[in-house]
Coordinates of N, CA, C and O in Angstrom, one line a residue:
M1 N -9.3 -14.9 -35.0 CA -9.1 -13.5 -35.1 C -7.9 -13.1 -34.3 O -7.7 -13.5 -33.2
T2 N -7.0 -12.3 -34.9 CA -5.8 -11.8 -34.2 C -6.0 -10.5 -33.5 O -6.6 -9.6 -34.1
Q3 N -5.6 -10.4 -32.3 CA -5.8 -9.1 -31.6 C -4.5 -8.3 -31.8 O -3.4 -8.7 -31.7
H4 N -4.7 -7.0 -32.2 CA -3.6 -6.1 -32.4 C -3.2 -5.4 -31.1 O -4.0 -5.2 -30.2
A5 N -1.9 -4.9 -31.1 CA -1.4 -4.3 -29.9 C -2.3 -3.1 -29.5 O -2.5 -2.8 -28.3
N6 N -2.9 -2.4 -30.4 CA -3.7 -1.2 -30.2 C -5.0 -1.6 -29.5 O -5.7 -0.7 -28.9
D7 N -5.4 -2.9 -29.6 CA -6.7 -3.3 -29.0 C -6.5 -3.8 -27.5 O -7.5 -4.2 -26.9
V8 N -5.3 -3.8 -27.0 CA -5.0 -4.3 -25.7 C -5.5 -3.3 -24.6 O -5.2 -2.1 -24.7
D9 N -6.2 -3.8 -23.6 CA -6.6 -2.9 -22.5 C -5.4 -2.6 -21.7 O -4.7 -3.4 -21.1
A10 N -5.1 -1.3 -21.6 CA -3.8 -0.8 -20.9 C -3.8 -1.2 -19.4 O -2.7 -1.4 -18.8
T11 N -5.0 -1.5 -18.8 CA -5.0 -1.9 -17.4 C -4.5 -3.4 -17.2 O -4.3 -3.8 -16.1
R12 N -4.3 -4.1 -18.3 CA -3.9 -5.5 -18.3 C -2.4 -5.7 -18.8 O -2.1 -6.8 -19.2
I13 N -1.6 -4.6 -18.8 CA -0.3 -4.7 -19.3 C 0.7 -4.9 -18.1 O 0.7 -4.0 -17.2
F14 N 1.5 -5.9 -18.1 CA 2.5 -6.2 -17.1 C 3.8 -6.4 -17.7 O 4.0 -6.9 -18.8
V15 N 4.9 -6.1 -16.9 CA 6.2 -6.5 -17.2 C 6.6 -7.6 -16.2 O 6.4 -7.4 -15.0
V16 N 7.1 -8.7 -16.7 CA 7.6 -9.8 -15.9 C 9.1 -9.8 -16.0 O 9.6 -10.0 -17.2
R17 N 9.9 -9.6 -14.9 CA 11.3 -9.8 -15.0 C 11.7 -11.0 -14.2 O 11.4 -11.2 -13.1
L18 N 12.3 -11.9 -14.9 CA 12.8 -13.2 -14.3 C 14.2 -13.1 -13.9 O 15.0 -12.4 -14.5
S19 N 14.5 -13.7 -12.7 CA 15.8 -13.6 -12.1 C 16.4 -15.0 -11.9 O 15.7 -15.9 -11.6
R20 N 17.7 -15.1 -12.0 CA 18.4 -16.3 -11.6 C 18.8 -16.2 -10.2 O 19.4 -15.3 -9.7
V21 N 18.4 -17.2 -9.4 CA 18.8 -17.3 -8.0 C 19.7 -18.5 -7.9 O 19.3 -19.6 -8.1
P22 N 21.0 -18.3 -7.5 CA 22.0 -19.4 -7.4 C 21.5 -20.5 -6.5 O 21.0 -20.2 -5.4
G23 N 21.5 -21.7 -7.0 CA 21.1 -22.9 -6.2 C 19.6 -23.1 -6.1 O 19.2 -24.1 -5.6
A24 N 18.8 -22.2 -6.7 CA 17.4 -22.3 -6.6 C 16.9 -22.9 -7.9 O 17.5 -22.7 -8.9
T25 N 15.7 -23.6 -7.8 CA 15.1 -24.0 -9.0 C 13.7 -23.3 -9.1 O 13.2 -22.8 -8.1
G26 N 13.1 -23.4 -10.2 CA 11.8 -22.7 -10.4 C 11.9 -21.3 -10.8 O 13.0 -20.8 -11.2
L27 N 10.8 -20.6 -10.8 CA 10.7 -19.3 -11.3 C 10.8 -18.3 -10.2 O 10.2 -18.4 -9.1
H28 N 11.7 -17.2 -10.4 CA 11.9 -16.2 -9.5 C 11.9 -14.9 -10.3 O 12.4 -14.8 -11.4
G29 N 11.3 -13.8 -9.7 CA 11.3 -12.5 -10.4 C 10.4 -11.5 -9.8 O 10.0 -11.6 -8.6
R30 N 10.1 -10.6 -10.6 CA 9.2 -9.4 -10.2 C 8.2 -9.2 -11.3 O 8.5 -9.2 -12.5
L31 N 7.0 -8.9 -10.9 CA 5.9 -8.5 -11.8 C 5.6 -7.0 -11.5 O 5.5 -6.6 -10.4
E32 N 5.5 -6.3 -12.6 CA 5.2 -4.8 -12.5 C 4.0 -4.5 -13.3 O 3.9 -4.9 -14.5
H33 N 3.0 -3.9 -12.7 CA 1.8 -3.4 -13.5 C 2.2 -2.1 -14.1 O 2.6 -1.1 -13.4
V34 N 2.2 -2.0 -15.4 CA 2.8 -0.9 -16.2 C 2.0 0.4 -15.8 O 2.6 1.5 -15.6
L35 N 0.7 0.4 -15.8 CA -0.1 1.6 -15.6 C 0.1 2.2 -14.2 O 0.2 3.4 -14.1
T36 N 0.2 1.4 -13.2 CA 0.3 1.9 -11.8 C 1.7 1.9 -11.3 O 2.0 2.6 -10.3
G37 N 2.5 1.1 -11.8 CA 3.9 1.0 -11.3 C 4.0 0.0 -10.1 O 5.1 -0.2 -9.5
R38 N 2.9 -0.6 -9.7 CA 2.9 -1.5 -8.5 C 3.8 -2.7 -8.9 O 3.7 -3.2 -10.0
Q39 N 4.6 -3.1 -7.9 CA 5.5 -4.3 -8.1 C 5.2 -5.4 -7.1 O 4.9 -5.1 -6.0
H40 N 5.4 -6.6 -7.6 CA 5.2 -7.8 -6.7 C 6.4 -8.7 -7.0 O 6.7 -9.0 -8.2
D41 N 7.0 -9.2 -6.0 CA 8.1 -10.2 -6.1 C 7.5 -11.6 -6.0 O 6.5 -11.8 -5.3
F42 N 8.0 -12.6 -6.7 CA 7.5 -14.0 -6.7 C 8.7 -14.9 -6.7 O 9.8 -14.6 -7.2
D43 N 8.5 -16.1 -6.2 CA 9.5 -17.1 -6.1 C 9.1 -18.5 -6.6 O 9.7 -19.5 -6.3
S44 N 8.0 -18.5 -7.4 CA 7.5 -19.7 -8.0 C 6.5 -19.4 -9.1 O 6.0 -18.2 -9.1
A45 N 6.2 -20.3 -9.9 CA 5.1 -20.1 -10.9 C 3.8 -19.8 -10.2 O 3.1 -18.9 -10.7
E46 N 3.5 -20.5 -9.2 CA 2.3 -20.3 -8.4 C 2.3 -18.9 -7.8 O 1.3 -18.2 -7.8
G47 N 3.5 -18.4 -7.3 CA 3.6 -17.1 -6.8 C 3.3 -16.0 -7.8 O 2.7 -15.0 -7.6
L48 N 3.8 -16.3 -9.1 CA 3.5 -15.3 -10.2 C 2.0 -15.2 -10.4 O 1.5 -14.1 -10.6
V49 N 1.4 -16.4 -10.5 CA -0.1 -16.4 -10.7 C -0.8 -15.7 -9.5 O -1.7 -14.9 -9.8
D50 N -0.3 -15.9 -8.3 CA -0.9 -15.2 -7.2 C -0.8 -13.7 -7.3 O -1.7 -12.9 -7.0
C51 N 0.4 -13.2 -7.7 CA 0.6 -11.8 -7.9 C -0.3 -11.2 -9.0 O -0.9 -10.1 -8.8
L52 N -0.5 -12.0 -10.1 CA -1.4 -11.5 -11.1 C -2.9 -11.4 -10.6 O -3.6 -10.4 -10.8
L53 N -3.3 -12.4 -9.8 CA -4.6 -12.4 -9.3 C -4.8 -11.3 -8.3 O -5.9 -10.6 -8.2
S54 N -3.8 -11.1 -7.5 CA -3.8 -10.0 -6.5 C -4.0 -8.6 -7.2 O -4.8 -7.8 -6.8
E55 N -3.2 -8.4 -8.2 CA -3.3 -7.2 -9.0 C -4.6 -7.0 -9.6 O -5.2 -5.9 -9.6
E56 N -5.2 -8.1 -10.2 CA -6.5 -8.0 -10.8 C -7.6 -7.6 -9.7 O -8.4 -6.8 -10.0
R57 N -7.5 -8.2 -8.5 CA -8.5 -7.8 -7.5 C -8.3 -6.3 -7.1 O -9.3 -5.6 -7.0
Q58 N -7.1 -5.9 -7.0 CA -6.8 -4.4 -6.7 C -7.4 -3.5 -7.8 O -8.1 -2.5 -7.5
L59 N -7.2 -3.9 -9.1 CA -7.7 -3.1 -10.2 C -9.3 -3.1 -10.2 O -9.9 -2.1 -10.4
E60 N -9.9 -4.2 -9.8 CA -11.3 -4.3 -9.7 C -11.8 -3.4 -8.6 O -12.8 -2.7 -8.8
R61 N -11.2 -3.4 -7.5 CA -11.5 -2.5 -6.4 C -11.4 -1.0 -6.8 O -12.3 -0.2 -6.6
E62 N -10.4 -0.7 -7.5 CA -10.2 0.7 -8.0 C -11.2 1.1 -9.0 O -11.7 2.2 -9.0
R63 N -11.6 0.2 -9.9 CA -12.6 0.5 -10.9 C -14.0 0.7 -10.1 O -14.7 1.6 -10.5
G64 N -14.2 -0.1 -9.1 CA -15.4 0.1 -8.3 C -15.4 1.5 -7.6 O -16.5 2.2 -7.6
D65 N -14.3 1.9 -7.1 CA -14.2 3.2 -6.5 C -14.4 4.3 -7.5 O -15.1 5.3 -7.2
L66 N -13.9 4.2 -8.7 CA -14.1 5.2 -9.7 C -15.6 5.3 -10.1 O -16.1 6.4 -10.3
T67 N -16.2 4.1 -10.2 CA -17.6 4.1 -10.6 C -18.5 4.8 -9.5 O -19.3 5.6 -9.8
R68 N -18.2 4.5 -8.3 CA -19.0 5.1 -7.2 C -18.7 6.6 -7.0 O -19.6 7.3 -6.5
N69 N -17.6 7.0 -7.4 CA -17.2 8.4 -7.2 C -17.3 9.3 -8.5 O -16.6 10.3 -8.6
G70 N -18.1 8.8 -9.4 CA -18.3 9.6 -10.7 C -17.0 9.7 -11.5 O -16.9 10.8 -12.1
G71 N -16.2 8.7 -11.5 CA -15.0 8.8 -12.3 C -13.8 9.4 -11.6 O -12.7 9.5 -12.2
R72 N -13.9 9.9 -10.3 CA -12.8 10.5 -9.6 C -12.3 9.5 -8.6 O -13.0 8.7 -8.0
P73 N -10.9 9.5 -8.4 CA -10.4 8.5 -7.4 C -10.9 8.8 -6.0 O -11.3 9.9 -5.7
G74 N -11.1 7.7 -5.3 CA -11.6 7.8 -3.9 C -10.6 8.4 -3.0 O -9.5 8.7 -3.3
P75 N -11.0 8.6 -1.7 CA -10.1 9.1 -0.7 C -8.9 8.3 -0.4 O -8.8 7.1 -0.6

């Protein structure tokens, strides 16, 4: 089954910008969470995965806050 763009959960949309770093090897760039605008810099493939996992944990915390506060952002 193919998932259509309209079926994508907006909380899981990211922009990944890759950068060339003179003399460096590997992956370098910035990850941005589209919905919140939060940005994370990374300098390796592992760093990119770490950024994604960190953002996922933050989103889970925020979802928990909304659930506990009846759908309103916490303090």
